[in-house]
PDB file of C-alpha atoms in Angstrom:
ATOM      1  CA  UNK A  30       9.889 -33.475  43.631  1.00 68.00           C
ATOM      2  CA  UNK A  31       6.209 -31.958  44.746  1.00 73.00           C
ATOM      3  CA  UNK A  32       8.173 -28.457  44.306  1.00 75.00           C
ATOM      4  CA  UNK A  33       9.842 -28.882  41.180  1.00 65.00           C
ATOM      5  CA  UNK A  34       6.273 -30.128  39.833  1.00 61.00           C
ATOM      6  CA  UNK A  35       4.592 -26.849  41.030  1.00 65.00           C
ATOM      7  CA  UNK A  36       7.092 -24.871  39.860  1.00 62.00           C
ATOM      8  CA  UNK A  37       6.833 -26.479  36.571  1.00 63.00           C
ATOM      9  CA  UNK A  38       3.489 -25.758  36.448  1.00 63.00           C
ATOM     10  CA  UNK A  39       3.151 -22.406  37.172  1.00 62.00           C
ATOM     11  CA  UNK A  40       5.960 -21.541  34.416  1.00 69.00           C
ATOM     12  CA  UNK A  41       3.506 -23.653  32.143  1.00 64.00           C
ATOM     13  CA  UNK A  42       0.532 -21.526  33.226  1.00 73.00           C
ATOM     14  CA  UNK A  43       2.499 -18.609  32.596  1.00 59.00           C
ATOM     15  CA  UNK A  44       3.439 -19.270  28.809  1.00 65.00           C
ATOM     16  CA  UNK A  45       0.110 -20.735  28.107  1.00 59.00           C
ATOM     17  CA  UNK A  46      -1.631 -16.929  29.051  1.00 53.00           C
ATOM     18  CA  UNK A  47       1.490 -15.313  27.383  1.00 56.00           C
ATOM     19  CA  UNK A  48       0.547 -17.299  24.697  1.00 48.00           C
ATOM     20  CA  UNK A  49      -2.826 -16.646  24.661  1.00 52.00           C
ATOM     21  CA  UNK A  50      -2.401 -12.521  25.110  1.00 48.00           C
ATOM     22  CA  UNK A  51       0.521 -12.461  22.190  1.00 48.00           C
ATOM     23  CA  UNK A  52      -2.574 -14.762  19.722  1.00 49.00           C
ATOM     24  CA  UNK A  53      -5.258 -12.357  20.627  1.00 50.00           C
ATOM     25  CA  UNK A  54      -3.582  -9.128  20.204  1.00 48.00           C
ATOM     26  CA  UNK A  55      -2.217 -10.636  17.321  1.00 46.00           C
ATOM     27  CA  UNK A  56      -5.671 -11.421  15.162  1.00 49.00           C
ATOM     28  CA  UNK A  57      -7.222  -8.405  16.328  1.00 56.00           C
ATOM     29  CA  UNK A  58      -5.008  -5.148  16.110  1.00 66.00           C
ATOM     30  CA  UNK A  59      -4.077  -5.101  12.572  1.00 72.00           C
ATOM     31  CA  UNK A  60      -8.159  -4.096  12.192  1.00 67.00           C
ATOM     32  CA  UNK A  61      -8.431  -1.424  14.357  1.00 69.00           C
ATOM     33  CA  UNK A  62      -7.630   1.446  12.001  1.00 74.00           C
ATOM     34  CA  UNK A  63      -9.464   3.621  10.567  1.00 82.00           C
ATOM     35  CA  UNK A  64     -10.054   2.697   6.403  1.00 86.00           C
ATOM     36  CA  UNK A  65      -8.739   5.347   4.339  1.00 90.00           C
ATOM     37  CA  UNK A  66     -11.028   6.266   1.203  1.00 90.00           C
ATOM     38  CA  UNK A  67      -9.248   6.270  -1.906  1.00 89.00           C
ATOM     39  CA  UNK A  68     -10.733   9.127  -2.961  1.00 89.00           C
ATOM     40  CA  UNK A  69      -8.905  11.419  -0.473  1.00 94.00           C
ATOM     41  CA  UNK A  70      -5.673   9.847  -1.653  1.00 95.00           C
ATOM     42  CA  UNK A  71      -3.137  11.776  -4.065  1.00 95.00           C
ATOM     43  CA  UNK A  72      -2.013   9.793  -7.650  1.00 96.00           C
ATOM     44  CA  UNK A  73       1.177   7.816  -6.609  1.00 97.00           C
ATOM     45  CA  UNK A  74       2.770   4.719  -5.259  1.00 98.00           C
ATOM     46  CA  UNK A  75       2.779   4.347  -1.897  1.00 97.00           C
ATOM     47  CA  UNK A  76       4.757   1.336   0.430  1.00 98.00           C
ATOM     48  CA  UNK A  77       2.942   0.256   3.584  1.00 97.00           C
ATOM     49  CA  UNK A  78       4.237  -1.951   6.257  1.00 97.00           C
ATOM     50  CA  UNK A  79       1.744  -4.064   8.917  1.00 96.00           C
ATOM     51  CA  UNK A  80       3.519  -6.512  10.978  1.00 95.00           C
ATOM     52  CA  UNK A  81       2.431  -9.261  14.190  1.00 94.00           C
ATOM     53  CA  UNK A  82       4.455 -11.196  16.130  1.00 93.00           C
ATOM     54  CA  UNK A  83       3.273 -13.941  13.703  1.00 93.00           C
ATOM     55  CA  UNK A  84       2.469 -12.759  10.048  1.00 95.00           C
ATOM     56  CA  UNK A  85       4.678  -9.459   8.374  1.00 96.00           C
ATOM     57  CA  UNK A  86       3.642  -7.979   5.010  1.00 97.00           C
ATOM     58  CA  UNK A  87       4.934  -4.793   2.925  1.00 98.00           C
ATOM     59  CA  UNK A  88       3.272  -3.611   0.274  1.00 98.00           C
ATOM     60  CA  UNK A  89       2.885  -0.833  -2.741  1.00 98.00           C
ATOM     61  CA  UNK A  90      -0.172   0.196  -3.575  1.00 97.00           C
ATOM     62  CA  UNK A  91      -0.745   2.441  -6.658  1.00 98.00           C
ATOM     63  CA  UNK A  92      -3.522   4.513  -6.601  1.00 97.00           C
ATOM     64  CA  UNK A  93      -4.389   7.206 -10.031  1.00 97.00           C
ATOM     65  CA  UNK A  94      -7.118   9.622 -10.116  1.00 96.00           C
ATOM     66  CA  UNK A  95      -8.262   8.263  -6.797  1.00 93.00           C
ATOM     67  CA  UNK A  96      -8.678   3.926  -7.589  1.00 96.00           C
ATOM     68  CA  UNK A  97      -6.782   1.854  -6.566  1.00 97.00           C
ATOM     69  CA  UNK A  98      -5.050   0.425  -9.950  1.00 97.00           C
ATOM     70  CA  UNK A  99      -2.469  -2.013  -8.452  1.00 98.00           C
ATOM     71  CA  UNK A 100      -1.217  -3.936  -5.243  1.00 98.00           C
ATOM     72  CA  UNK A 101       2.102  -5.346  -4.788  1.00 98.00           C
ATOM     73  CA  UNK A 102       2.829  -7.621  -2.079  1.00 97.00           C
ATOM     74  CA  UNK A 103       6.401  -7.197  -1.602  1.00 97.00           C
ATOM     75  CA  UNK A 104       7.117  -8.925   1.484  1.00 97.00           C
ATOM     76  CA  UNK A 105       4.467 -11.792   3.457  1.00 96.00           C
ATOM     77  CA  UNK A 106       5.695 -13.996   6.277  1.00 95.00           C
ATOM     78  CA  UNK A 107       2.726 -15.771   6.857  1.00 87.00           C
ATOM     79  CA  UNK A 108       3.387 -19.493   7.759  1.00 84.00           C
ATOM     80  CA  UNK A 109       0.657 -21.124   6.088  1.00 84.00           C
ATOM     81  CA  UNK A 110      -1.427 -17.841   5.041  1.00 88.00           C
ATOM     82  CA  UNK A 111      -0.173 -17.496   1.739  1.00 92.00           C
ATOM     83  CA  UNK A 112      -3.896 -17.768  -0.249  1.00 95.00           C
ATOM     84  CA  UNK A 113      -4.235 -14.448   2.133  1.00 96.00           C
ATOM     85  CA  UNK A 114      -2.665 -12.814  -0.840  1.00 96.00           C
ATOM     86  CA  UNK A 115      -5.868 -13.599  -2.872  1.00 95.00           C
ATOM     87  CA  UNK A 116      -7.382 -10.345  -1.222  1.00 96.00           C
ATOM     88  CA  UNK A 117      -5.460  -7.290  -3.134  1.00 96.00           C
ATOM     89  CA  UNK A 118      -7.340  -8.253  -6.677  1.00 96.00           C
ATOM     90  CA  UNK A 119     -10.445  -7.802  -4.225  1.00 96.00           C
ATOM     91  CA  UNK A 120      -9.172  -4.666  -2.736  1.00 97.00           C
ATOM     92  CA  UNK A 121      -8.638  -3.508  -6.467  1.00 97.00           C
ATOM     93  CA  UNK A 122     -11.818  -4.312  -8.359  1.00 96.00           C
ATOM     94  CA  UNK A 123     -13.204  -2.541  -5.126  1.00 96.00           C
ATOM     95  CA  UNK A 124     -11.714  -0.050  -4.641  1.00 96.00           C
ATOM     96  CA  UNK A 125     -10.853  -0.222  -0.612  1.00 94.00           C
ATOM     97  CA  UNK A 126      -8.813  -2.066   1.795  1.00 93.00           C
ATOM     98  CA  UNK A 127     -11.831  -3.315   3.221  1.00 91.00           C
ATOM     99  CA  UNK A 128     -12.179  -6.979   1.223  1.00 93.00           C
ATOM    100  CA  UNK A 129     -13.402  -9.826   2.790  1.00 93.00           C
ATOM    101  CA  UNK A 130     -11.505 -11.940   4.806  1.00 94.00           C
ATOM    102  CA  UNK A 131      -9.662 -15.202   3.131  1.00 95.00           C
ATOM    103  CA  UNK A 132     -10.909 -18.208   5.040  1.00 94.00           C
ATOM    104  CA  UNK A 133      -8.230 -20.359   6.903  1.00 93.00           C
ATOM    105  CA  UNK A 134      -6.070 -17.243   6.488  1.00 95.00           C
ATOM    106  CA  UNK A 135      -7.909 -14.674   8.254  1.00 93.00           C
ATOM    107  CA  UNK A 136      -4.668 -13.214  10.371  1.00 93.00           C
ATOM    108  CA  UNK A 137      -2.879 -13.217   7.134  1.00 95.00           C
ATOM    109  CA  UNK A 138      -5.922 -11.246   5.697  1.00 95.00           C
ATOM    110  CA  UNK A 139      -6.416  -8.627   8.281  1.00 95.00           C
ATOM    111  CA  UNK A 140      -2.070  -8.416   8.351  1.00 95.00           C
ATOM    112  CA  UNK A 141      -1.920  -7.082   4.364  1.00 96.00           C
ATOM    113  CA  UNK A 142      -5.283  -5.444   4.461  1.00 95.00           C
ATOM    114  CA  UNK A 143      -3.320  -3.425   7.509  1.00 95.00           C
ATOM    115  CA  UNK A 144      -0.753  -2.974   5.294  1.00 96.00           C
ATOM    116  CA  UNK A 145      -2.571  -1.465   3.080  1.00 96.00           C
ATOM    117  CA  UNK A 146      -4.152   1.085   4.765  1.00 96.00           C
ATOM    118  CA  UNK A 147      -0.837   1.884   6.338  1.00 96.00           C
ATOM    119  CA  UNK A 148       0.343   2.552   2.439  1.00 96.00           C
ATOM    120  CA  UNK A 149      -3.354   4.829   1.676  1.00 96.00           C
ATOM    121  CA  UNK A 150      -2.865   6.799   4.659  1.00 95.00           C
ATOM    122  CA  UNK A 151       0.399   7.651   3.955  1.00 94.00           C
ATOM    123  CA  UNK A 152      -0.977   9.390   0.826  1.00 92.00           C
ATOM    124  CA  UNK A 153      -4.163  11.254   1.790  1.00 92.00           C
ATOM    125  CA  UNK A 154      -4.258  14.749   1.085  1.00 82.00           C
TER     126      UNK A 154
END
């Protein structure tokens, strides 16, 4: 009984760090690219993917003479980070990826502003 108990435990221990490791990486790698400027960025419509193991987006972003005029969200598995979406008519009347965070959805928020840079880069000249 004492064994099955430790072993128990040490499986718990396990998924509790795995756990822990997947979360972290999770909230803090879709920020760690570089910001593209939308002024290097050729007219057009460009599709950018950003995906965690717990919130996926896709979007199109259309950018003429070098704004940003639109953001699409075409795709957001977020659980309960929809009001995320909120940020593109930031990113928009700003001009940047680089809006501020929706609170209560900040993975959700750093996942499509990801996204969106994925989509600017794509189109730099």
């Amino acid at each position: 009984m004492k064994k099955a108990f430790a072993v128990l435990a040490v499986i718990l221990i396990v998924m509790a760090v795995s756990c822990s490791a997947m979360l972290r990486s999770a909230a803090e790698g879709p920020d760690s690219r570089p910001i593209p400027d939308p002024a290097l960025v050729k007219d057009g419509v460009y599709r950018g993917v950003e995906e965690t193991p717990l919130v996926k987006a896709e979007v199109s972003v259309t950018v003429r003479n070098h704004r940003i005029t639109a953001i699409d969200i075409i795709r957001h598995e977020c659980g309960t980070g929809k009001k995320a979406e909120a940020i593109i008519d930031e990113m928009v009347r700003l001009n940047t990826s680089e809006a501020e965070l929706v609170s209560g959805a900040t993975l959700s928020s750093k996942v499509i502003r990801a996204a969106v840079r994925n989509a600017l880069a794509s189109g730099l000249i």
